PDB file of C-alpha atoms and ligand atoms in Angstrom:
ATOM      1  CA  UNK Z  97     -18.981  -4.687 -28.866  1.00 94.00           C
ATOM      2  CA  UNK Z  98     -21.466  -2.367 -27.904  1.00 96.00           C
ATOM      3  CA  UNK Z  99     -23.133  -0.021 -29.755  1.00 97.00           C
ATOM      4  CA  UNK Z 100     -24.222   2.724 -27.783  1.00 98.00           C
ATOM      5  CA  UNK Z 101     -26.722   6.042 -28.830  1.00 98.00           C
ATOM      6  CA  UNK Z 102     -28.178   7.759 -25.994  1.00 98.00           C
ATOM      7  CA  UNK Z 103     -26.174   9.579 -22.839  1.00 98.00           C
ATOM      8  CA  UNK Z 104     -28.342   6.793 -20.041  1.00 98.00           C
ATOM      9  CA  UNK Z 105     -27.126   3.858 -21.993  1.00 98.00           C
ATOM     10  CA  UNK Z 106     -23.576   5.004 -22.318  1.00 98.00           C
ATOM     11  CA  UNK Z 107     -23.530   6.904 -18.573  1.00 98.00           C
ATOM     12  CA  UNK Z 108     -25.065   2.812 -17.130  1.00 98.00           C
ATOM     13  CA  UNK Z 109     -22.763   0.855 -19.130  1.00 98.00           C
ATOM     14  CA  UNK Z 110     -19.978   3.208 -17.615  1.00 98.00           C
ATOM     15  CA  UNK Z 111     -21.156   3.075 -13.621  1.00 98.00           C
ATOM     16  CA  UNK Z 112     -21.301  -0.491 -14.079  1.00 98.00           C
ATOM     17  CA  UNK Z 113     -17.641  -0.465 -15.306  1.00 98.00           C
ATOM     18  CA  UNK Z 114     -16.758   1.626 -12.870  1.00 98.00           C
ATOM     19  CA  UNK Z 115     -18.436  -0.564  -9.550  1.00 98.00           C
ATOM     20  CA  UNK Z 116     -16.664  -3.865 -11.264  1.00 98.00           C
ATOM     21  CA  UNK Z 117     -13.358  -1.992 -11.087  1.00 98.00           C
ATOM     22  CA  UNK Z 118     -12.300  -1.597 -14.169  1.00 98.00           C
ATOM     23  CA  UNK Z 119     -10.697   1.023 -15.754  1.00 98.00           C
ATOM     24  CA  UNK Z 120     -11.992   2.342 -18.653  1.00 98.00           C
ATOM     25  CA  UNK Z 121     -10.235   4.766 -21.478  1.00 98.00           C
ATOM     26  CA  UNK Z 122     -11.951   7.042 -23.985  1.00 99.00           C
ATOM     27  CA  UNK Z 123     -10.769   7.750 -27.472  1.00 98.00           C
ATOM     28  CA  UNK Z 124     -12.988  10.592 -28.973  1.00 98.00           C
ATOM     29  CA  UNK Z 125     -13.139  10.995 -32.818  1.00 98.00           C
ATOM     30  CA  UNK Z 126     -15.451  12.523 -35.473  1.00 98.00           C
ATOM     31  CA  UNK Z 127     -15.352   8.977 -37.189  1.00 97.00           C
ATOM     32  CA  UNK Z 128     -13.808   8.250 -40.733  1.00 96.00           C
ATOM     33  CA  UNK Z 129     -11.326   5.872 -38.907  1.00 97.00           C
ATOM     34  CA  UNK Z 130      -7.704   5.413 -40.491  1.00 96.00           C
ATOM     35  CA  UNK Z 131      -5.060   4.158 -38.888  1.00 96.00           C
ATOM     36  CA  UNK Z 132      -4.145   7.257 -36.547  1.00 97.00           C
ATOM     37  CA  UNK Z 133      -7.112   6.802 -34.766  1.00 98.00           C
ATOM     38  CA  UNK Z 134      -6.276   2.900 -34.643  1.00 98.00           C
ATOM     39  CA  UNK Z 135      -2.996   3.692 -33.135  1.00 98.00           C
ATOM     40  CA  UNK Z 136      -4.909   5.630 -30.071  1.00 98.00           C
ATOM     41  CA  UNK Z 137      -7.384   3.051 -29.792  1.00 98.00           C
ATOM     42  CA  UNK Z 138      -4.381   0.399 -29.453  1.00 98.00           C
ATOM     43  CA  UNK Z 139      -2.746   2.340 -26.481  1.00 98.00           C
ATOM     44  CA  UNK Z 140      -6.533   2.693 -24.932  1.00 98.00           C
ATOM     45  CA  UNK Z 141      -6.395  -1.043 -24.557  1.00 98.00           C
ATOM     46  CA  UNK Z 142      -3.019  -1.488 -23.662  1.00 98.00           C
ATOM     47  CA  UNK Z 143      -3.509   0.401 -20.585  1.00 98.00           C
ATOM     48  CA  UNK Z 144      -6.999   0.199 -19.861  1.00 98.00           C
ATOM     49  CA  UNK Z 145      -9.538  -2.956 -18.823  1.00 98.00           C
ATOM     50  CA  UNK Z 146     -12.195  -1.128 -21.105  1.00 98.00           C
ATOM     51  CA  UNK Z 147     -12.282   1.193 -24.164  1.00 98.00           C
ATOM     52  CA  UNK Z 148     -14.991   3.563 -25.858  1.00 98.00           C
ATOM     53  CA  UNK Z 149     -14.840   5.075 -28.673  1.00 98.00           C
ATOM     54  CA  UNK Z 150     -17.134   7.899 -29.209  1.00 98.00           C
ATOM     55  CA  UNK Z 151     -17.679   9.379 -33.270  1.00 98.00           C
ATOM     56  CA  UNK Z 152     -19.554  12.403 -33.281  1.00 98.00           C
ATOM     57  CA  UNK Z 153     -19.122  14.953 -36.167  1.00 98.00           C
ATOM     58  CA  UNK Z 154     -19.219  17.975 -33.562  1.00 98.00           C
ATOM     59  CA  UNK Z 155     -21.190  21.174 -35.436  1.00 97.00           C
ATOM     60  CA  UNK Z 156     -20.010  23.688 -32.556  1.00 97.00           C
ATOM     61  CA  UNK Z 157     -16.460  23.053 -33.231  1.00 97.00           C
ATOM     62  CA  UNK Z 158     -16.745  24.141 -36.959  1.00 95.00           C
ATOM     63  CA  UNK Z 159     -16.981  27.853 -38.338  1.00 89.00           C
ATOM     64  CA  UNK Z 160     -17.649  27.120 -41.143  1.00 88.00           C
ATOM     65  CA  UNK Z 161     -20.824  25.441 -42.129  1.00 89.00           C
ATOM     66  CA  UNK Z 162     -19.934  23.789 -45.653  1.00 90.00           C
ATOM     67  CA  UNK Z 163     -17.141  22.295 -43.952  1.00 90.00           C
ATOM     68  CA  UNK Z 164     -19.429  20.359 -41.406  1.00 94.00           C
ATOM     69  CA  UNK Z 165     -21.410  19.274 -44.522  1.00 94.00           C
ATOM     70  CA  UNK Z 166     -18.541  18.094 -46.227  1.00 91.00           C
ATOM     71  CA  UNK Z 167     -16.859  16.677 -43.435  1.00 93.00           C
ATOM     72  CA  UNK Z 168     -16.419  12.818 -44.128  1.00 93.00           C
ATOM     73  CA  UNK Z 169     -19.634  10.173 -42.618  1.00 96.00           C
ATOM     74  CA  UNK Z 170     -18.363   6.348 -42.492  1.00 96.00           C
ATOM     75  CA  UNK Z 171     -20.081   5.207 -39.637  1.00 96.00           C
ATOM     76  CA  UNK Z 172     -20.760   2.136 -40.959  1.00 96.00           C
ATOM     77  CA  UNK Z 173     -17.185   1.328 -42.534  1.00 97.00           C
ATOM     78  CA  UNK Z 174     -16.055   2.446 -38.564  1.00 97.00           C
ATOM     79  CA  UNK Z 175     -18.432   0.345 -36.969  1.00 96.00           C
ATOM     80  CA  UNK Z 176     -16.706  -2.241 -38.642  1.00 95.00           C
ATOM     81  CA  UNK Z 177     -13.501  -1.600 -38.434  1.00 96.00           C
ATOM     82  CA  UNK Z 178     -13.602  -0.655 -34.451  1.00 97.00           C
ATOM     83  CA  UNK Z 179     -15.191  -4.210 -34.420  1.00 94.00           C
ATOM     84  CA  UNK Z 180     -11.608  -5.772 -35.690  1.00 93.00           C
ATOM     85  CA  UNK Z 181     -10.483  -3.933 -32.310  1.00 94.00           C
ATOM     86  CA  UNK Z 182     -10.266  -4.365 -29.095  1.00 89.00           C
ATOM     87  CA  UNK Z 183     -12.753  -2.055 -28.386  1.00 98.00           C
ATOM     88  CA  UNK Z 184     -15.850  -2.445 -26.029  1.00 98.00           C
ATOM     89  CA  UNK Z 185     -18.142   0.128 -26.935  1.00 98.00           C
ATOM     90  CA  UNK Z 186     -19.021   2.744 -29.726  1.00 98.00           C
ATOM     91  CA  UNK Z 187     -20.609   5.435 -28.569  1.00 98.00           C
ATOM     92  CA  UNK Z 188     -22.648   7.693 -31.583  1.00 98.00           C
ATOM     93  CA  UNK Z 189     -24.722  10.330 -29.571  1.00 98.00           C
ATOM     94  CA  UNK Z 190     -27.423  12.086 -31.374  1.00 97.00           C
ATOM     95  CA  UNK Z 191     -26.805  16.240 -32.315  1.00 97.00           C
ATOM     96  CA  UNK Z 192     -30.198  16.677 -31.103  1.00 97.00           C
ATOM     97  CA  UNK Z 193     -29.277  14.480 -27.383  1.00 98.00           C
ATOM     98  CA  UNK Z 194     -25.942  16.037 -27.181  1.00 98.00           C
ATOM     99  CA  UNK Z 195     -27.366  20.101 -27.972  1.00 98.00           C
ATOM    100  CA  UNK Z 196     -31.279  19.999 -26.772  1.00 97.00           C
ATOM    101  CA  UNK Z 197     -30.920  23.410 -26.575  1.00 94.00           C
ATOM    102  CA  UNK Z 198     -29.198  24.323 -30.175  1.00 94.00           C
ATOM    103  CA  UNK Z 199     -25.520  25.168 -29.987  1.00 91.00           C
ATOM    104  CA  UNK Z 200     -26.178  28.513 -30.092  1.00 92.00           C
ATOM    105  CA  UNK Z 201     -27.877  28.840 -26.283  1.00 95.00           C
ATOM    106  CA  UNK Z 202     -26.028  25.532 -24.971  1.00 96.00           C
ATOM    107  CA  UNK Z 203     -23.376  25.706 -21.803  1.00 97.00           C
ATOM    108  CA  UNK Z 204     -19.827  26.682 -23.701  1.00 98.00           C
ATOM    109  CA  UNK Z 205     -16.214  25.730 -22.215  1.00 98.00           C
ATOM    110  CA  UNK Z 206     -13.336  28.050 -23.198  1.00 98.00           C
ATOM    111  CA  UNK Z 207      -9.871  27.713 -22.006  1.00 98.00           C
ATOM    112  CA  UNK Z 208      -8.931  31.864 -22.381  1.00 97.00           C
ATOM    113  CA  UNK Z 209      -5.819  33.166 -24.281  1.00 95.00           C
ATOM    114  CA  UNK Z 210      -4.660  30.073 -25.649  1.00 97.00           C
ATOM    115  CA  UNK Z 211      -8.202  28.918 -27.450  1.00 98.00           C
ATOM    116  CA  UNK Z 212      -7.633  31.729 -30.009  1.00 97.00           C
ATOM    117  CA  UNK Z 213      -3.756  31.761 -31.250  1.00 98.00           C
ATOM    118  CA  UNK Z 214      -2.996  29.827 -33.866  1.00 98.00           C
ATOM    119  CA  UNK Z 215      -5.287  27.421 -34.911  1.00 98.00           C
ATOM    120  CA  UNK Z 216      -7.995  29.835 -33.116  1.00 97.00           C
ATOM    121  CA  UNK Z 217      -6.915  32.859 -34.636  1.00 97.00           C
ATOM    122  CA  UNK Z 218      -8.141  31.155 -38.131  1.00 95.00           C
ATOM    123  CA  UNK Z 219     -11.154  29.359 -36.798  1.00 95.00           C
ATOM    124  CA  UNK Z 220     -13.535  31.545 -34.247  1.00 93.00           C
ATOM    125  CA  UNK Z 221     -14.649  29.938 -31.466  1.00 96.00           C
ATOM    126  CA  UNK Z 222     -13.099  26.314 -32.918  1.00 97.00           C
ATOM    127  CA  UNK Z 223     -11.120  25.324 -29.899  1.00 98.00           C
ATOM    128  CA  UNK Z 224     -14.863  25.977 -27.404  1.00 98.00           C
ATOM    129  CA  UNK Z 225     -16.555  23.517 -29.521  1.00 98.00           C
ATOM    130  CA  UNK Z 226     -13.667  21.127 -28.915  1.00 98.00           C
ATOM    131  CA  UNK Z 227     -13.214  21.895 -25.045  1.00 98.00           C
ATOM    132  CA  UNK Z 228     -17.185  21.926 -25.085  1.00 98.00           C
ATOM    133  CA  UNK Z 229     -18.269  18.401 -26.010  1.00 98.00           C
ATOM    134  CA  UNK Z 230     -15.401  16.978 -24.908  1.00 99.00           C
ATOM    135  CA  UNK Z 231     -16.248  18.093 -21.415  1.00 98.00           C
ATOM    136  CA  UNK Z 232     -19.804  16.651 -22.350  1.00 98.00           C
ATOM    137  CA  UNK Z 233     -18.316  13.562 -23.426  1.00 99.00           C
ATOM    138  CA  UNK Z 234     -16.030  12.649 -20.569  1.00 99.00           C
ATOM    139  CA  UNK Z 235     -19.374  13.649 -18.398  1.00 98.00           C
ATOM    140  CA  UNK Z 236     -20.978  10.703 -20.504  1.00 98.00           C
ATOM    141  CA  UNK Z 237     -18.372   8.396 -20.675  1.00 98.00           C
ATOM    142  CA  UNK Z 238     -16.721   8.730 -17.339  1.00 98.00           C
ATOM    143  CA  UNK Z 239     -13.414   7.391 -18.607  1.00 98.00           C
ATOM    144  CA  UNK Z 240     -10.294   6.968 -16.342  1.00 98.00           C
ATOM    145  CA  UNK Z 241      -8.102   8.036 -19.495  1.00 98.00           C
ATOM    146  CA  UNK Z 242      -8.769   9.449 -22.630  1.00 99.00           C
ATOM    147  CA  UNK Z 243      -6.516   9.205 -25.906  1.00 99.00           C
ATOM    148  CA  UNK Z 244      -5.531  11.972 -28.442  1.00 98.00           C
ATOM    149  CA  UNK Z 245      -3.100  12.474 -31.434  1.00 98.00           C
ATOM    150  CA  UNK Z 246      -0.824  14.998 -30.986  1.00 98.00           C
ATOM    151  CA  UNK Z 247      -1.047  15.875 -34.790  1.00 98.00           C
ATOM    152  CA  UNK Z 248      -3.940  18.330 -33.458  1.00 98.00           C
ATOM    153  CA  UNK Z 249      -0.940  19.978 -30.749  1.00 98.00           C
ATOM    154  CA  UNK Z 250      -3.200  23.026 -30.085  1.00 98.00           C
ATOM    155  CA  UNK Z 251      -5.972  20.612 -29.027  1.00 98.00           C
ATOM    156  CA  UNK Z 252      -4.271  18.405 -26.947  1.00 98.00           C
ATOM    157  CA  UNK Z 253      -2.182  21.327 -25.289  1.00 98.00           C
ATOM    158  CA  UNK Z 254      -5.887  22.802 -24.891  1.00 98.00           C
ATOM    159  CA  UNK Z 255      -7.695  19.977 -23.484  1.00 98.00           C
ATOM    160  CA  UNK Z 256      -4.559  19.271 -20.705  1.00 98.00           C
ATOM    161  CA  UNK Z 257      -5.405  22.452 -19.037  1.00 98.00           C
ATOM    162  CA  UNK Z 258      -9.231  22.025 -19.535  1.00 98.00           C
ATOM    163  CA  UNK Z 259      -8.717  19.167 -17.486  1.00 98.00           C
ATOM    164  CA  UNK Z 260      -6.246  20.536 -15.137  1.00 98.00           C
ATOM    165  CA  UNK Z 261      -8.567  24.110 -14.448  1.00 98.00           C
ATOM    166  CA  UNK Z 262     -11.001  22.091 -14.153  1.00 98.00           C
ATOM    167  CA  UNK Z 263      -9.989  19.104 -11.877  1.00 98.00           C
ATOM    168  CA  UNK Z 264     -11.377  16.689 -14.676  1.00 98.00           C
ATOM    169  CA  UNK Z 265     -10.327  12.893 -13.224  1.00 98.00           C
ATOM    170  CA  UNK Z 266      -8.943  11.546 -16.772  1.00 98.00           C
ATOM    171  CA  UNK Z 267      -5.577  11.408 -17.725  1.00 98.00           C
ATOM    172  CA  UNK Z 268      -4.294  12.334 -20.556  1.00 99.00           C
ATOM    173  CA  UNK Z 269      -2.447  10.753 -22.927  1.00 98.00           C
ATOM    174  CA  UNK Z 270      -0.701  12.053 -26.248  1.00 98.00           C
ATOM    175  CA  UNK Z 271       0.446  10.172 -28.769  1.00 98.00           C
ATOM    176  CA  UNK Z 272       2.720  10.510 -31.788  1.00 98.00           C
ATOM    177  CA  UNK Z 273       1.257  11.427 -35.217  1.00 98.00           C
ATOM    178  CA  UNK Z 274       0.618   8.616 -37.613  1.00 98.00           C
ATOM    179  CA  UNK Z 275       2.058   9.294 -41.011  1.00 98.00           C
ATOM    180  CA  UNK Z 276       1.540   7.876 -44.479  1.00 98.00           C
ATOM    181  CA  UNK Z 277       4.764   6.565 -45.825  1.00 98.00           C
ATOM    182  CA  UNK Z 278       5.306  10.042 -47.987  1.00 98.00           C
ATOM    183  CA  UNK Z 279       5.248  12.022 -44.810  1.00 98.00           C
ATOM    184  CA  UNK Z 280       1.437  13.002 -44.645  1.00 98.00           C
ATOM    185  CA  UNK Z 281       0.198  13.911 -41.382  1.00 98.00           C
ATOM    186  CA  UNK Z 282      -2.925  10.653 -41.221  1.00 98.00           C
ATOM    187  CA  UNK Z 283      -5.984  12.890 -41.114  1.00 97.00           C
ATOM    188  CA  UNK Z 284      -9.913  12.656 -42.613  1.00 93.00           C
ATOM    189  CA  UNK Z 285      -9.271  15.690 -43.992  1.00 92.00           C
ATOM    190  CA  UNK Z 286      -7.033  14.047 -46.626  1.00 95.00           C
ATOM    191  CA  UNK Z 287      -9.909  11.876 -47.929  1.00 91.00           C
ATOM    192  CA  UNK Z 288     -11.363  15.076 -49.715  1.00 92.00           C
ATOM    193  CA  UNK Z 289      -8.156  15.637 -51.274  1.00 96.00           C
ATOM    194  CA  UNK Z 290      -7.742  14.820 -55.200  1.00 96.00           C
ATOM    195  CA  UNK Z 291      -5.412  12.946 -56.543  1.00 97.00           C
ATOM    196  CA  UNK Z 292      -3.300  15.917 -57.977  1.00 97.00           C
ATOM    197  CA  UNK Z 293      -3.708  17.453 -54.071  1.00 97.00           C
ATOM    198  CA  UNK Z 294      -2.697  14.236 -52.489  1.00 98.00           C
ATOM    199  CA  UNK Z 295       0.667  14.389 -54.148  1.00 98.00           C
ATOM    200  CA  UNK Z 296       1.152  17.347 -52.983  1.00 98.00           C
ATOM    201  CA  UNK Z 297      -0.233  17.029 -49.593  1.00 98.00           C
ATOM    202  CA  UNK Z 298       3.402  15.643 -48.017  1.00 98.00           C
ATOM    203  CA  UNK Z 299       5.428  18.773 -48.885  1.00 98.00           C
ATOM    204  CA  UNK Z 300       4.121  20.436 -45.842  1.00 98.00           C
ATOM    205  CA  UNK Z 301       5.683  17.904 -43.588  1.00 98.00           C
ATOM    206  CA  UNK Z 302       8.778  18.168 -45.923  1.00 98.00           C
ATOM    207  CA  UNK Z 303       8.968  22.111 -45.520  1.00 98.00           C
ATOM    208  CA  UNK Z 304       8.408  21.637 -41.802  1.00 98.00           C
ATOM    209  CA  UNK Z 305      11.167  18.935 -42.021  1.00 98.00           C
ATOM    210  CA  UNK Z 306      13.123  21.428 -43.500  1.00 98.00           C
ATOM    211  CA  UNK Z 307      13.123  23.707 -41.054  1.00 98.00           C
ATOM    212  CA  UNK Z 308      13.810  21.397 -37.899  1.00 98.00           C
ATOM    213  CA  UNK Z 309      16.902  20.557 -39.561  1.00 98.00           C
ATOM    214  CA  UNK Z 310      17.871  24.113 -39.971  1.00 97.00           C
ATOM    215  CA  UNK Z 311      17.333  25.157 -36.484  1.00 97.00           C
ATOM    216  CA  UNK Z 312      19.218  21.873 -35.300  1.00 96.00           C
ATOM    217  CA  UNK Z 313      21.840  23.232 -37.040  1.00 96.00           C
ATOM    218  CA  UNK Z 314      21.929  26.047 -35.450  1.00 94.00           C
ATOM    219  CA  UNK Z 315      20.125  28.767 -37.338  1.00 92.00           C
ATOM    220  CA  UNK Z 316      18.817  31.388 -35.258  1.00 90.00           C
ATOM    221  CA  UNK Z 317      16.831  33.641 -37.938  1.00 95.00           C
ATOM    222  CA  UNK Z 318      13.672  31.988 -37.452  1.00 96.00           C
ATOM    223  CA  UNK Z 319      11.831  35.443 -39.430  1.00 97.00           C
ATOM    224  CA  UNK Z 320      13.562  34.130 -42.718  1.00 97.00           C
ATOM    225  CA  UNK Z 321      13.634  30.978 -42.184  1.00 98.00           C
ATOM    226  CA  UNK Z 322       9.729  30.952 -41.625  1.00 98.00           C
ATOM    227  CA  UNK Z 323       9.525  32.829 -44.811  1.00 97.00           C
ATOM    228  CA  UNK Z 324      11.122  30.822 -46.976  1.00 97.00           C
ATOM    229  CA  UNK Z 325       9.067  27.855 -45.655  1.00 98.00           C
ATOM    230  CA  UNK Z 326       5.749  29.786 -46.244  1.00 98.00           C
ATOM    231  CA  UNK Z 327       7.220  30.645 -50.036  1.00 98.00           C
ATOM    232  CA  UNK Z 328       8.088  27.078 -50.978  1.00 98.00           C
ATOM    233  CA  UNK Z 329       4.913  26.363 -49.625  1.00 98.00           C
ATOM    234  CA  UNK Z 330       2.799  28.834 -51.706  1.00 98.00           C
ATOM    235  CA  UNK Z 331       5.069  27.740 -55.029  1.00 98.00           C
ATOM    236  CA  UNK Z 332       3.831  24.191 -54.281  1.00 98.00           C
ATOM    237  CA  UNK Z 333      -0.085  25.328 -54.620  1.00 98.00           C
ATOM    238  CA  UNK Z 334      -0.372  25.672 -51.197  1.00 98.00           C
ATOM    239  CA  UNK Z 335      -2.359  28.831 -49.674  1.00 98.00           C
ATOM    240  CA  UNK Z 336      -0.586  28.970 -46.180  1.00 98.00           C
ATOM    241  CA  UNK Z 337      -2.194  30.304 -43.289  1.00 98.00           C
ATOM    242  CA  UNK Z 338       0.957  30.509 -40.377  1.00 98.00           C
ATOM    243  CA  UNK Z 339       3.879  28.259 -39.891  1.00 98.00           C
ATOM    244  CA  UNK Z 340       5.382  29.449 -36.535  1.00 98.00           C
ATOM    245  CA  UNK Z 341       8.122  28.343 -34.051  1.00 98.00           C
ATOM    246  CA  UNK Z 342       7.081  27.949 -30.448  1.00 98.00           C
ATOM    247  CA  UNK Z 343       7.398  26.672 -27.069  1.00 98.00           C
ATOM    248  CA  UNK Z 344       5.790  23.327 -26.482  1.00 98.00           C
ATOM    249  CA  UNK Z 345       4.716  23.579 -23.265  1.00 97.00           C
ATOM    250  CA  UNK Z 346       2.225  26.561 -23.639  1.00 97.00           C
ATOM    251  CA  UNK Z 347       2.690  27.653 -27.307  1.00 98.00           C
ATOM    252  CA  UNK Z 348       3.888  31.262 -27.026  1.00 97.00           C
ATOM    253  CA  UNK Z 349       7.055  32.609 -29.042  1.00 96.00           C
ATOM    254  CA  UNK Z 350      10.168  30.771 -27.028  1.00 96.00           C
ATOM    255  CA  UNK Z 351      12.136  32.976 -24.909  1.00 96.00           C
ATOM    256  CA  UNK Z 352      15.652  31.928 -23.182  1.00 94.00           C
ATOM    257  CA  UNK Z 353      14.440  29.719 -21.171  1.00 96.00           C
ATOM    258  CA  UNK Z 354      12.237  27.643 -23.489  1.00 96.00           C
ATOM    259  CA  UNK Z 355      13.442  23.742 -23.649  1.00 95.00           C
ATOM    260  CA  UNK Z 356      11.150  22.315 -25.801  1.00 96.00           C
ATOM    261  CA  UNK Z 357       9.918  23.578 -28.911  1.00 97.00           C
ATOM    262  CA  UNK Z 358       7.912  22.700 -31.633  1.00 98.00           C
ATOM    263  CA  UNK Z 359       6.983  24.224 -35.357  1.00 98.00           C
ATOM    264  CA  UNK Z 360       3.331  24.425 -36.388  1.00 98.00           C
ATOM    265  CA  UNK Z 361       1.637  25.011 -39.518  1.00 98.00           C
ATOM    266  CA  UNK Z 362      -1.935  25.567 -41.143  1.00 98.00           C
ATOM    267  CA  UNK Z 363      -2.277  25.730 -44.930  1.00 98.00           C
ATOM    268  CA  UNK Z 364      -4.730  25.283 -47.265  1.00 97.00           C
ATOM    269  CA  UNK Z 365      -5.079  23.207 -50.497  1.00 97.00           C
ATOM    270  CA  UNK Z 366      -7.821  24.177 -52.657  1.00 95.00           C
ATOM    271  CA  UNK Z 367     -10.577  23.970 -50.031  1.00 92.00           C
ATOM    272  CA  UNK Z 368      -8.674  21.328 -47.859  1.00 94.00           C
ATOM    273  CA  UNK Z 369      -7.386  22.989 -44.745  1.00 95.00           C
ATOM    274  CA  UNK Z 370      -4.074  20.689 -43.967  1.00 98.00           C
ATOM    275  CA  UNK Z 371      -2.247  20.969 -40.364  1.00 98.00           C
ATOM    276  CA  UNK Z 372       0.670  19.945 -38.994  1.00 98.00           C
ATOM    277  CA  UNK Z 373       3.735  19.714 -36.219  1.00 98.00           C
ATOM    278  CA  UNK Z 374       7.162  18.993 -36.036  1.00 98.00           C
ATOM    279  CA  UNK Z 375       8.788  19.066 -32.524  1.00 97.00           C
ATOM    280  CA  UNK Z 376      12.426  20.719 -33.135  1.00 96.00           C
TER     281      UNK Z 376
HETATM  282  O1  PAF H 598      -9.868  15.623 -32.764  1.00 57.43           O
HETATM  283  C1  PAF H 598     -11.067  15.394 -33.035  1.00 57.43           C
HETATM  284  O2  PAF H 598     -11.421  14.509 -33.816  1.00 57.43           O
HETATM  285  C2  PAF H 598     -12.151  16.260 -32.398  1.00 57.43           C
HETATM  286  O3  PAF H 598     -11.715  17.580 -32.242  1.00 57.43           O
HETATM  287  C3  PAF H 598     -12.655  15.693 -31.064  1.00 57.43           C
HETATM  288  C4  PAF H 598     -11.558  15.656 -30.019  1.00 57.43           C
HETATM  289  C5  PAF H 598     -13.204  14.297 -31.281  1.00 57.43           C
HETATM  290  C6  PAF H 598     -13.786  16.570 -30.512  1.00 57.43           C
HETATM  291  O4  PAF H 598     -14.844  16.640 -31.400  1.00 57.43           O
END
């Protein structure tokens, strides 16, 4: 495996790939590896001759600075546990590499409208700090096909049309949120969670559970039924942010003709913010 630090290195090893033939996919990840990001590295190398994996705590994608601090380092415990996998090369860029010019004055990438519902509607300017350096990092990487979880919907949804607006050549591929076996959405996030949190952690997936099985049923007063989810939520020692009903394919309320929809939610435990989906 190789272990990869500045944008040359990574870009060569790439081009090289690339005049061999072989196809190479991409899973990006801000490190502190559990077995949701093993599940995209797996279908990386199931379809792909080649696969980087990039970790890169990303400070323009966070608003708020204490939760960059906080956010979870294990580079060496992911070193080693990418090194169990099939993977070819970890790529750790430096901040400094990545942002020469701070990431106040850098070049930004915003897909409009959609970059500031949900998710973005809690966290200014979150979703251009995603569509940012990942732009930066397929640039550096050059992969044929990149990998992401869909428990991070928004972002996924997001980076598709990046990629579409801007004629990016990767594919994208999606792929189903790991769970732990009490429900939990797999996510870093839950690390910082103590043990008190943690057991109550799963009854957001349980209250979004909840609700699927209420609209499969047939309910059609989404208003109270979203209320009651955000109630049972706040009686569990949650601080909710939204739960909301909406169309898959672009995330706006559904209308008549929507086919596919999904429920989202954002809440907060102590300082943990948890997220989550449920497609309905
Ligand atoms: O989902 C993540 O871990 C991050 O948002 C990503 C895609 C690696 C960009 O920093």
């Amino acid at each position: 495996m190789n272990f990869i630090n500045t944008i040359k290195e990574m870009q060569n090893l790439s081009t090289t790939w690339q005049l061999e033939g072989q196809h190479i996919g991409f899973v990006p990840t801000m490190g502190n590896l559990h077995a949701g990001h093993l599940s995209l590295v797996k279908k990386a190398s199931e379809v792909c001759d080649k696969v980087v994996v990039s970790i890169f705590v990303n400070p323009l994608q966070f608003d708020d600075g204490q939760d960059f601090a906080r956010y979870p380092r294990t580079i060496e415990e992911d070193q080693e546990e990418l090194s169990a996998h099939k993977v070819d090369a970890v790529f750790v860029p430096d901040e400094q590499e990545l942002y020469p010019l701070g990431k106040e004055t850098t070049t930004k990438v915003e897909v409009p409208g959609i970059s500031n519902i949900l998710e973005g509607a809690s966290r200014a300017g979150h979703f251009v700090g995603v569509t940012t350096v990942v732009n930066k990092l397929f640039n550096i990487v050059q992969p044929h096909i990149a990998v992401f979880g869909e428990k991070d919907f928004q972002q996924l949804h997001i980076i598709r049309q990046m990629v579409s607006d801007l004629n990016i050549p990767v594919e994208i591929i999606g792929m189903p949120t790991a769970r732990e076996v009490d429900g939990l959405a797999m996510s870093s996030r839950n690390n910082r969670l103590d043990s008190a949190r943690r057991e109550i952690a799963p009854v957001l997936h349980q209250v979004l559970d909840e609700m699927r099985e209420k609209i499969l049923q047939g309910r059609a007063d989404v208003p109270v039924l979203k209320q009651s989810a955000l109630e049972q939520l706040s009686k569990a020692g949650f601080e909710p942010d939204y739960i909301e009903l909406r169309d898959a394919t672009n995330l706006q309320e559904p209308t008549d003709n929507t086919t596919e929809r999904v429920i989202l939610a954002a809440a907060r435990l102590g300082e943990i913010r948890l997220i989550d989906n449920l497609r309905v």
